[in-house]
Short mmCIF file of C-alpha atoms and ligand atoms in Angstrom, two decimals:
data_model
loop_
_atom_site.label_atom_id
_atom_site.label_comp_id
_atom_site.label_asym_id
_atom_site.label_seq_id
_atom_site.Cartn_x
_atom_site.Cartn_y
_atom_site.Cartn_z
CA MET B 1 98.15 81.07 95.54
CA THR B 2 97.76 84.92 96.26
CA THR B 3 94.89 86.84 97.34
CA THR B 4 94.26 90.08 95.91
CA PRO B 5 93.26 92.95 98.19
CA GLN B 6 89.37 94.41 98.51
CA THR B 7 91.00 97.85 98.14
CA ILE B 8 94.07 99.56 97.07
CA GLU B 9 95.13 102.92 98.31
CA VAL B 10 96.87 105.49 96.13
CA ASN B 11 97.45 109.24 96.88
CA SER B 12 94.71 109.30 99.51
CA ARG B 13 91.95 107.75 97.48
CA ARG B 14 90.99 104.18 97.99
CA TYR B 15 89.97 102.17 94.77
CA ARG B 16 88.12 98.81 94.73
CA TRP B 17 89.40 95.67 93.23
CA MET B 18 87.64 95.35 89.94
CA GLN B 19 85.43 92.50 89.07
CA ARG B 20 85.74 92.35 85.46
CA PRO B 21 88.00 94.31 83.21
CA VAL B 22 88.05 98.03 83.35
CA VAL B 23 89.41 100.45 80.25
CA VAL B 24 89.77 103.86 80.87
CA VAL B 25 89.78 106.03 77.32
CA CYS B 26 91.42 109.40 77.34
CA VAL B 27 90.22 111.16 74.07
CA ASP B 28 92.53 113.70 73.62
CA GLY B 29 91.08 117.21 72.95
CA CYS B 30 87.47 115.56 73.27
CA GLU B 31 85.45 118.60 73.44
CA PRO B 32 82.14 117.51 74.37
CA ALA B 33 80.44 118.56 71.08
CA TYR B 34 82.31 115.94 69.38
CA LEU B 35 80.36 113.34 70.64
CA ASP B 36 77.10 115.31 70.60
CA ALA B 37 77.88 115.86 66.77
CA ALA B 38 78.91 112.25 65.90
CA ILE B 39 75.86 110.85 67.63
CA ALA B 40 73.39 113.25 66.04
CA ALA B 41 75.08 112.26 62.81
CA GLY B 42 74.18 108.69 63.58
CA VAL B 43 77.72 107.31 62.97
CA ALA B 44 78.75 106.33 66.92
CA PRO B 45 75.77 104.11 68.03
CA CYS B 46 77.96 102.42 70.64
CA LEU B 47 78.64 106.16 72.25
CA ALA B 48 74.91 106.73 71.82
CA ARG B 49 74.28 103.58 73.95
CA MET B 50 76.78 104.44 76.32
CA ARG B 51 74.84 107.79 77.19
CA ALA B 52 71.66 106.51 77.07
CA GLU B 53 71.78 103.20 78.94
CA GLY B 54 74.87 104.04 80.76
CA THR B 55 76.30 107.11 82.35
CA ASP B 56 76.36 110.82 80.60
CA LEU B 57 78.40 113.11 82.78
CA LEU B 58 80.35 116.21 82.27
CA ALA B 59 83.66 116.85 84.68
CA ASP B 60 86.05 119.52 84.76
CA CYS B 61 89.62 118.85 83.24
CA VAL B 62 93.05 120.45 85.25
CA VAL B 63 94.08 123.84 84.08
CA PRO B 64 96.13 124.33 82.49
CA SER B 65 93.98 122.09 79.94
CA PHE B 66 96.77 120.21 78.44
CA THR B 67 97.69 117.11 77.57
CA ASN B 68 100.42 115.84 79.82
CA PRO B 69 99.07 117.40 83.26
CA ASN B 70 95.64 116.09 82.54
CA ASN B 71 96.82 112.32 81.84
CA LEU B 72 99.19 112.07 84.53
CA SER B 73 95.87 113.35 86.99
CA ILE B 74 93.74 110.88 85.42
CA VAL B 75 96.21 107.96 85.98
CA THR B 76 97.31 109.12 89.61
CA GLY B 77 93.75 110.31 90.44
CA ALA B 78 95.09 113.53 91.60
CA PRO B 79 95.92 116.99 90.43
CA PRO B 80 99.41 118.39 89.77
CA ALA B 81 99.87 119.96 92.91
CA VAL B 82 99.81 116.09 93.85
CA HIS B 83 101.71 114.53 91.14
CA GLY B 84 104.19 117.45 89.96
CA ILE B 85 103.25 117.60 86.12
CA CYS B 86 101.83 120.79 85.34
CA GLY B 87 103.01 121.00 81.30
CA ASN B 88 105.80 120.14 79.29
CA TYR B 89 108.07 123.18 80.34
CA PHE B 90 109.07 124.88 83.27
CA PHE B 91 111.70 127.45 84.12
CA ASP B 92 113.97 126.05 86.66
CA ARG B 93 115.59 129.27 88.61
CA GLU B 94 118.47 127.41 90.01
CA LEU B 95 119.61 125.84 86.56
CA GLY B 96 118.80 129.20 84.90
CA GLU B 97 117.33 127.21 81.99
CA GLU B 98 113.70 126.06 80.65
CA VAL B 99 113.57 122.19 81.45
CA MET B 100 111.57 119.99 80.05
CA MET B 101 108.62 117.95 82.07
CA ASN B 102 108.49 114.65 80.06
CA ASP B 103 111.05 113.07 82.49
CA PRO B 104 109.52 110.67 84.95
CA LYS B 105 111.79 112.13 87.69
CA TYR B 106 109.66 115.08 87.74
CA LEU B 107 106.67 113.00 88.89
CA ARG B 108 106.00 113.23 92.57
CA ALA B 109 103.24 110.66 93.04
CA GLY B 110 102.61 106.72 92.22
CA THR B 111 99.99 106.02 89.42
CA VAL B 112 96.93 103.78 90.28
CA LEU B 113 98.25 101.82 87.49
CA ALA B 114 101.08 100.85 89.17
CA ALA B 115 99.59 100.56 92.66
CA PHE B 116 97.29 97.51 90.91
CA ALA B 117 100.00 95.83 89.16
CA ASP B 118 102.06 95.74 92.24
CA ALA B 119 99.18 94.27 94.16
CA GLY B 120 99.07 91.47 91.24
CA ALA B 121 96.55 92.97 88.62
CA LYS B 122 97.32 92.79 84.80
CA VAL B 123 97.75 96.10 83.65
CA ALA B 124 98.32 97.36 80.19
CA VAL B 125 98.68 100.91 78.99
CA VAL B 126 98.69 102.02 75.05
CA THR B 127 99.42 105.70 74.25
CA ALA B 128 99.60 107.50 70.74
CA LYS B 129 102.95 109.56 71.62
CA ASP B 130 105.64 107.95 72.78
CA LYS B 131 106.26 110.93 75.03
CA LEU B 132 103.68 110.12 77.56
CA ARG B 133 104.47 106.36 77.68
CA LYS B 134 107.55 106.94 80.30
CA LEU B 135 105.33 109.35 82.31
CA LEU B 136 102.14 106.73 82.01
CA GLY B 137 104.37 103.23 82.81
CA ASN B 138 106.46 104.86 85.60
CA HIS B 139 107.33 102.04 88.15
CA MET B 140 104.81 100.11 86.33
CA LYS B 141 104.87 95.91 85.94
CA GLY B 142 102.86 95.14 82.81
CA ILE B 143 102.48 96.19 78.88
CA CYS B 144 102.94 99.76 77.97
CA PHE B 145 103.86 101.03 74.60
CA SER B 146 103.16 103.90 72.21
CA SER B 147 101.52 103.81 68.83
CA GLU B 148 104.30 106.19 67.73
CA LYS B 149 107.08 102.99 68.58
CA ALA B 150 105.18 100.47 68.23
CA ASP B 151 107.94 98.74 66.05
CA GLN B 152 110.40 99.49 68.67
CA VAL B 153 108.93 97.24 71.56
CA THR B 154 110.73 94.97 73.66
CA GLN B 155 109.76 92.76 76.30
CA GLU B 156 112.08 94.24 79.03
CA GLU B 157 110.93 98.10 78.05
CA ASN B 158 107.31 97.36 76.89
CA GLY B 159 105.99 94.04 78.37
CA ILE B 160 105.58 92.97 75.16
CA THR B 161 106.79 91.83 71.80
CA GLY B 162 105.43 91.79 68.19
CA VAL B 163 102.62 94.82 68.35
CA LEU B 164 102.57 95.18 64.75
CA ASP B 165 101.50 91.67 63.93
CA MET B 166 99.19 91.75 66.87
CA VAL B 167 97.68 94.79 65.78
CA GLY B 168 98.14 94.30 62.18
CA MET B 169 98.76 97.85 60.88
CA PRO B 170 101.99 99.62 60.30
CA VAL B 171 103.41 102.41 62.41
CA PRO B 172 101.32 105.38 61.69
CA SER B 173 102.81 108.74 61.11
CA VAL B 174 103.18 110.94 64.12
CA TYR B 175 100.66 113.59 62.24
CA SER B 176 97.74 111.02 61.54
CA ALA B 177 94.30 110.03 63.08
CA GLU B 178 95.49 106.22 62.67
CA LEU B 179 98.02 107.02 65.32
CA SER B 180 94.89 106.92 67.41
CA GLU B 181 93.09 104.59 65.36
CA PHE B 182 96.11 102.23 66.29
CA VAL B 183 95.79 102.76 70.47
CA PHE B 184 92.03 101.39 69.88
CA ALA B 185 93.06 98.55 67.94
CA ALA B 186 95.92 97.44 69.94
CA GLY B 187 93.45 98.09 73.02
CA VAL B 188 90.86 95.21 71.46
CA ARG B 189 93.54 92.90 70.53
CA LEU B 190 95.14 93.20 74.07
CA MET B 191 91.58 92.84 75.64
CA GLU B 192 90.94 89.68 73.55
CA ARG B 193 94.38 88.07 74.00
CA HIS B 194 95.64 88.92 77.55
CA ARG B 195 92.33 90.05 79.15
CA PRO B 196 93.93 92.86 81.16
CA ASP B 197 92.34 93.75 84.48
CA LEU B 198 93.09 97.64 83.75
CA MET B 199 93.85 99.01 80.54
CA TYR B 200 94.42 102.59 80.07
CA LEU B 201 94.04 104.30 76.53
CA SER B 202 95.32 107.59 75.50
CA THR B 203 94.97 109.18 71.93
CA THR B 204 96.66 112.30 70.60
CA ASP B 205 94.40 115.32 69.38
CA TYR B 206 96.06 115.47 65.66
CA VAL B 207 92.11 115.18 64.29
CA GLN B 208 90.66 117.46 67.07
CA HIS B 209 93.34 120.89 66.40
CA LYS B 210 92.27 120.54 62.55
CA ALA B 211 88.65 119.64 62.78
CA ALA B 212 85.49 121.12 64.62
CA PRO B 213 82.64 119.03 66.02
CA GLY B 214 80.60 117.49 63.20
CA SER B 215 82.78 117.91 60.21
CA PRO B 216 83.44 115.03 58.10
CA ALA B 217 87.02 114.51 59.39
CA ALA B 218 86.05 114.56 62.93
CA ASN B 219 82.84 112.44 62.34
CA ALA B 220 84.90 109.99 60.92
CA PHE B 221 87.50 110.01 63.75
CA TYR B 222 84.23 109.28 66.27
CA ALA B 223 82.75 106.67 64.00
CA MET B 224 86.43 104.99 63.88
CA MET B 225 86.82 104.84 68.03
CA ASP B 226 82.93 103.88 68.18
CA LYS B 227 83.68 100.61 66.18
CA TYR B 228 86.37 99.67 68.72
CA LEU B 229 84.51 101.04 71.54
CA ALA B 230 81.73 98.46 70.84
CA GLN B 231 84.24 95.55 70.45
CA LEU B 232 85.47 96.47 74.31
CA ASP B 233 82.07 96.58 75.32
CA ARG B 234 81.17 93.49 73.81
CA LEU B 235 84.42 91.77 75.45
CA GLY B 236 82.68 92.70 78.95
CA ALA B 237 84.84 95.37 80.00
CA ILE B 238 83.55 98.59 82.11
CA ILE B 239 84.60 101.34 80.22
CA VAL B 240 85.14 104.76 81.24
CA LEU B 241 85.84 107.29 78.63
CA THR B 242 87.04 111.36 79.32
CA ALA B 243 89.31 114.11 77.70
CA ASP B 244 92.48 115.38 78.89
CA HIS B 245 91.13 118.77 77.59
CA GLY B 246 88.47 120.44 75.11
CA MET B 247 89.24 122.11 71.95
CA ASN B 248 88.16 125.61 70.42
CA ASP B 249 88.68 127.75 67.44
CA LYS B 250 91.63 130.25 68.35
CA HIS B 251 91.07 132.42 65.37
CA GLY B 252 88.89 135.36 63.63
CA ALA B 253 86.60 135.53 60.76
CA ASP B 254 89.60 135.86 58.42
CA GLY B 255 91.09 132.36 59.64
CA ALA B 256 94.20 134.38 61.32
CA PRO B 257 94.85 132.96 64.78
CA LYS B 258 94.34 135.77 67.67
CA VAL B 259 97.62 136.00 69.59
CA ILE B 260 98.67 138.15 72.21
CA TYR B 261 102.52 137.55 72.07
CA LEU B 262 103.16 138.34 75.89
CA GLN B 263 106.99 138.56 75.61
CA ASP B 264 106.97 141.09 72.78
CA GLN B 265 104.34 142.97 74.78
CA LEU B 266 106.23 142.90 78.26
CA ASP B 267 109.44 143.58 76.19
CA ALA B 268 107.81 146.56 74.67
CA TRP B 269 106.38 148.11 78.16
CA TYR B 270 109.63 147.29 80.25
CA GLY B 271 112.66 146.67 77.97
CA PRO B 272 114.02 143.36 76.74
CA GLU B 273 115.34 140.56 79.13
CA ARG B 274 113.07 141.50 82.25
CA ALA B 275 110.15 139.12 81.72
CA ARG B 276 110.47 135.12 80.83
CA VAL B 277 107.46 133.95 79.38
CA ILE B 278 106.88 130.22 79.32
CA LEU B 279 104.39 128.15 77.57
CA PRO B 280 103.86 124.88 78.77
CA ILE B 281 102.21 123.62 75.47
CA THR B 282 105.61 123.77 73.90
CA ASP B 283 106.73 120.03 73.02
CA PRO B 284 108.44 118.64 70.31
CA TYR B 285 105.55 118.25 68.10
CA VAL B 286 104.13 121.52 67.33
CA VAL B 287 103.28 121.48 63.86
CA HIS B 288 99.33 121.20 64.34
CA HIS B 289 99.07 124.40 67.12
CA GLY B 290 102.40 126.42 66.60
CA ALA B 291 102.80 125.95 70.16
CA LEU B 292 99.79 128.66 70.76
CA GLY B 293 97.51 128.01 73.58
CA SER B 294 95.69 129.91 76.18
CA TYR B 295 97.88 129.52 79.10
CA ALA B 296 101.42 130.95 79.83
CA THR B 297 103.15 131.55 82.68
CA VAL B 298 105.56 134.47 83.27
CA TYR B 299 108.81 135.00 85.61
CA ALA B 300 109.44 138.56 86.65
CA PRO B 301 112.83 139.80 88.37
CA ASP B 302 110.61 140.41 91.64
CA GLU B 303 107.19 140.49 93.45
CA ALA B 304 106.98 144.26 93.10
CA ALA B 305 107.37 143.94 89.24
CA ALA B 306 105.08 140.83 89.10
CA ALA B 307 102.49 143.18 90.96
CA GLU B 308 103.07 145.95 88.55
CA TRP B 309 102.66 143.51 85.65
CA ILE B 310 99.72 141.79 86.40
CA GLU B 311 97.44 144.80 86.62
CA ARG B 312 98.71 145.81 83.23
CA ILE B 313 98.02 141.93 81.54
CA ARG B 314 94.57 142.09 82.86
CA ALA B 315 94.08 144.99 80.92
CA LEU B 316 95.00 143.54 77.72
CA PRO B 317 92.21 142.41 75.42
CA GLY B 318 91.24 138.73 74.91
CA VAL B 319 93.30 138.07 78.50
CA GLU B 320 90.59 136.51 81.03
CA LEU B 321 92.28 135.75 84.12
CA VAL B 322 95.74 136.82 85.35
CA LEU B 323 96.83 135.31 88.92
CA THR B 324 99.61 135.51 91.05
CA ARG B 325 101.76 132.49 91.86
CA ALA B 326 100.02 131.68 95.08
CA GLU B 327 96.65 132.35 93.83
CA ALA B 328 97.24 129.85 90.49
CA ALA B 329 98.60 127.35 92.79
CA ALA B 330 95.80 127.19 94.89
CA ARG B 331 92.73 128.07 92.21
CA PHE B 332 94.23 125.23 89.96
CA GLU B 333 96.07 123.00 92.48
CA LEU B 334 99.51 123.20 91.17
CA PRO B 335 102.80 122.96 92.09
CA PRO B 336 103.74 126.53 93.27
CA ASP B 337 107.73 125.67 92.15
CA ARG B 338 106.74 124.92 88.80
CA ILE B 339 104.98 127.68 87.70
CA GLY B 340 105.95 131.46 86.99
CA ASP B 341 105.26 134.15 89.42
CA ILE B 342 102.37 135.10 87.19
CA VAL B 343 99.75 132.78 85.41
CA VAL B 344 97.99 134.21 82.30
CA VAL B 345 94.75 132.37 80.97
CA SER B 346 93.66 133.96 77.56
CA GLU B 347 89.57 133.86 76.33
CA GLN B 348 88.28 130.98 74.40
CA SER B 349 89.14 132.62 70.79
CA THR B 350 92.38 134.08 71.85
CA VAL B 351 96.18 131.88 72.39
CA LEU B 352 99.15 133.52 73.89
CA GLY B 353 102.69 133.49 72.53
CA THR B 354 106.04 134.72 73.57
CA SER B 355 107.62 136.73 70.68
CA ALA B 356 106.25 136.74 67.31
CA SER B 357 109.54 135.63 65.96
CA ARG B 358 109.41 132.55 68.06
CA HIS B 359 106.59 131.21 66.54
CA ASP B 360 106.41 129.21 63.40
CA LEU B 361 102.96 128.99 62.00
CA SER B 362 103.83 127.82 58.62
CA GLY B 363 102.79 124.13 59.46
CA LEU B 364 99.17 125.31 60.21
CA ASP B 365 97.32 124.04 57.23
CA ALA B 366 93.68 125.05 59.01
CA PRO B 367 92.72 127.93 61.05
CA LEU B 368 93.96 127.61 64.56
CA ARG B 369 92.13 125.44 67.08
CA SER B 370 93.92 124.85 70.48
CA HIS B 371 93.35 124.59 73.97
CA GLY B 372 95.14 125.22 77.07
CA GLY B 373 92.48 127.58 78.94
CA ILE B 374 89.25 127.86 81.44
CA SER B 375 87.44 127.70 78.17
CA GLU B 376 88.52 124.23 77.26
CA GLN B 377 87.97 122.64 81.07
CA ARG B 378 84.97 121.29 80.12
CA VAL B 379 85.24 117.24 79.35
CA PRO B 380 83.00 114.45 78.98
CA LEU B 381 82.76 111.74 81.89
CA ILE B 382 81.21 108.67 80.37
CA CYS B 383 80.37 105.05 80.85
CA ASN B 384 79.05 102.14 79.40
CA ARG B 385 77.27 101.12 82.89
CA PRO B 386 74.96 103.02 85.20
CA VAL B 387 77.15 104.47 88.08
CA SER B 388 75.51 104.97 91.67
CA GLY B 389 76.80 106.57 94.54
CA ILE B 390 78.20 109.92 93.16
CA ALA B 391 77.35 112.52 95.66
CA SER B 392 74.87 114.98 94.30
CA GLY B 393 76.22 118.32 93.57
CA ARG B 394 79.90 116.85 93.68
CA ARG B 395 82.11 118.59 91.27
CA LEU B 396 83.44 115.67 89.24
CA ARG B 397 86.77 116.04 87.36
CA ASN B 398 88.56 114.14 84.47
CA PHE B 399 90.58 112.32 87.11
CA ASP B 400 87.43 110.80 88.99
CA ALA B 401 87.77 108.49 85.59
CA LEU B 402 89.20 105.31 87.71
CA ASP B 403 87.05 106.09 90.78
CA LEU B 404 84.00 106.12 88.93
CA ALA B 405 85.05 102.47 86.95
CA LEU B 406 86.45 101.30 90.30
CA ASN B 407 84.03 101.93 92.73
CA HIS B 408 80.61 103.25 91.42
CA ALA B 409 80.04 101.54 87.87
CA ALA B 410 77.69 98.56 88.26
CA ALA B 411 79.82 95.40 88.01
ZN1 ZN S 1 95.73 117.00 74.52
#
């Protein structure tokens, strides 16, 4: 019989071995106001109980407040400077082309999930979109699949078969609330049938991009989620819930998105093909946000140009912060080789685009809500049990979720 270690060290942090199953839930785009509104409306009794009798904290996510950098931070317990994933895209100067960062080869750190699995823990990961699955499950022994491709699982690739039968739901549309419901339903079934020691559930922000806190669609989503959380709670799991980022309205009173088209602006100032604006929010699924978020990076021909451009971009209405590469890497703990010469963050109600002609907004069937900036940095960090030993004044991060669950939650 093998004995399990008492603690595991990953990315210079120590985690205690679990005494009971631990579930970390990343609710995509969960601005704290969604929970407040759902609880106030009386549709989320489990969440209400978690906050009242367990632990109710707020934490800061990683900026850029995008999905992949934050999901990877949560599972590695570290910022992007350590794990390397700071968006969906960066510009590879040596290749001279824009490169997608979805491939696990861009990961520079191991995950806490993989380390526990290597030490003998039963680990399971369920994500909504398949784009995250390979990153989250990198080098991890155990169960790992997405709702999006739940009909294509194999023992070899996903560590499980027959997911549709197990969950009792068809494969949902990639643009639906059901894609996230599938994640929770699968999580409950896995807990009943496999009882993983450590489980990570990660949803998609389709609903949050369309529906504001307290709206009927939002409350319905959180009521659905609450039902599954209650089941996981009854099954004896320690649950820590956090978010990859918040979500805000990015439009004016007329409903039209408030956009700074940064590539157009720089082209107008300095001529075409001098600046290269990269929006790391861009991904294959852009219908619900038109690739518009509150964060952009700019590549300039040289340092002198970057310094000049920074002053001018700073003066644009709707811009919150403009930093050099070094400043941004230090302030937001980002890998300097994967961000531009300039990092631009826009204010809460404003987004950054490249050229107007490159954004297809025809798929936006509701006024734009999005994320990416400092204005979406506050996220919930709640647990169904009390926690102890958190130093007062400590700046909590969403990537402290595993630390909270394993090291601080009452067993
Ligand atoms: Zn997200």
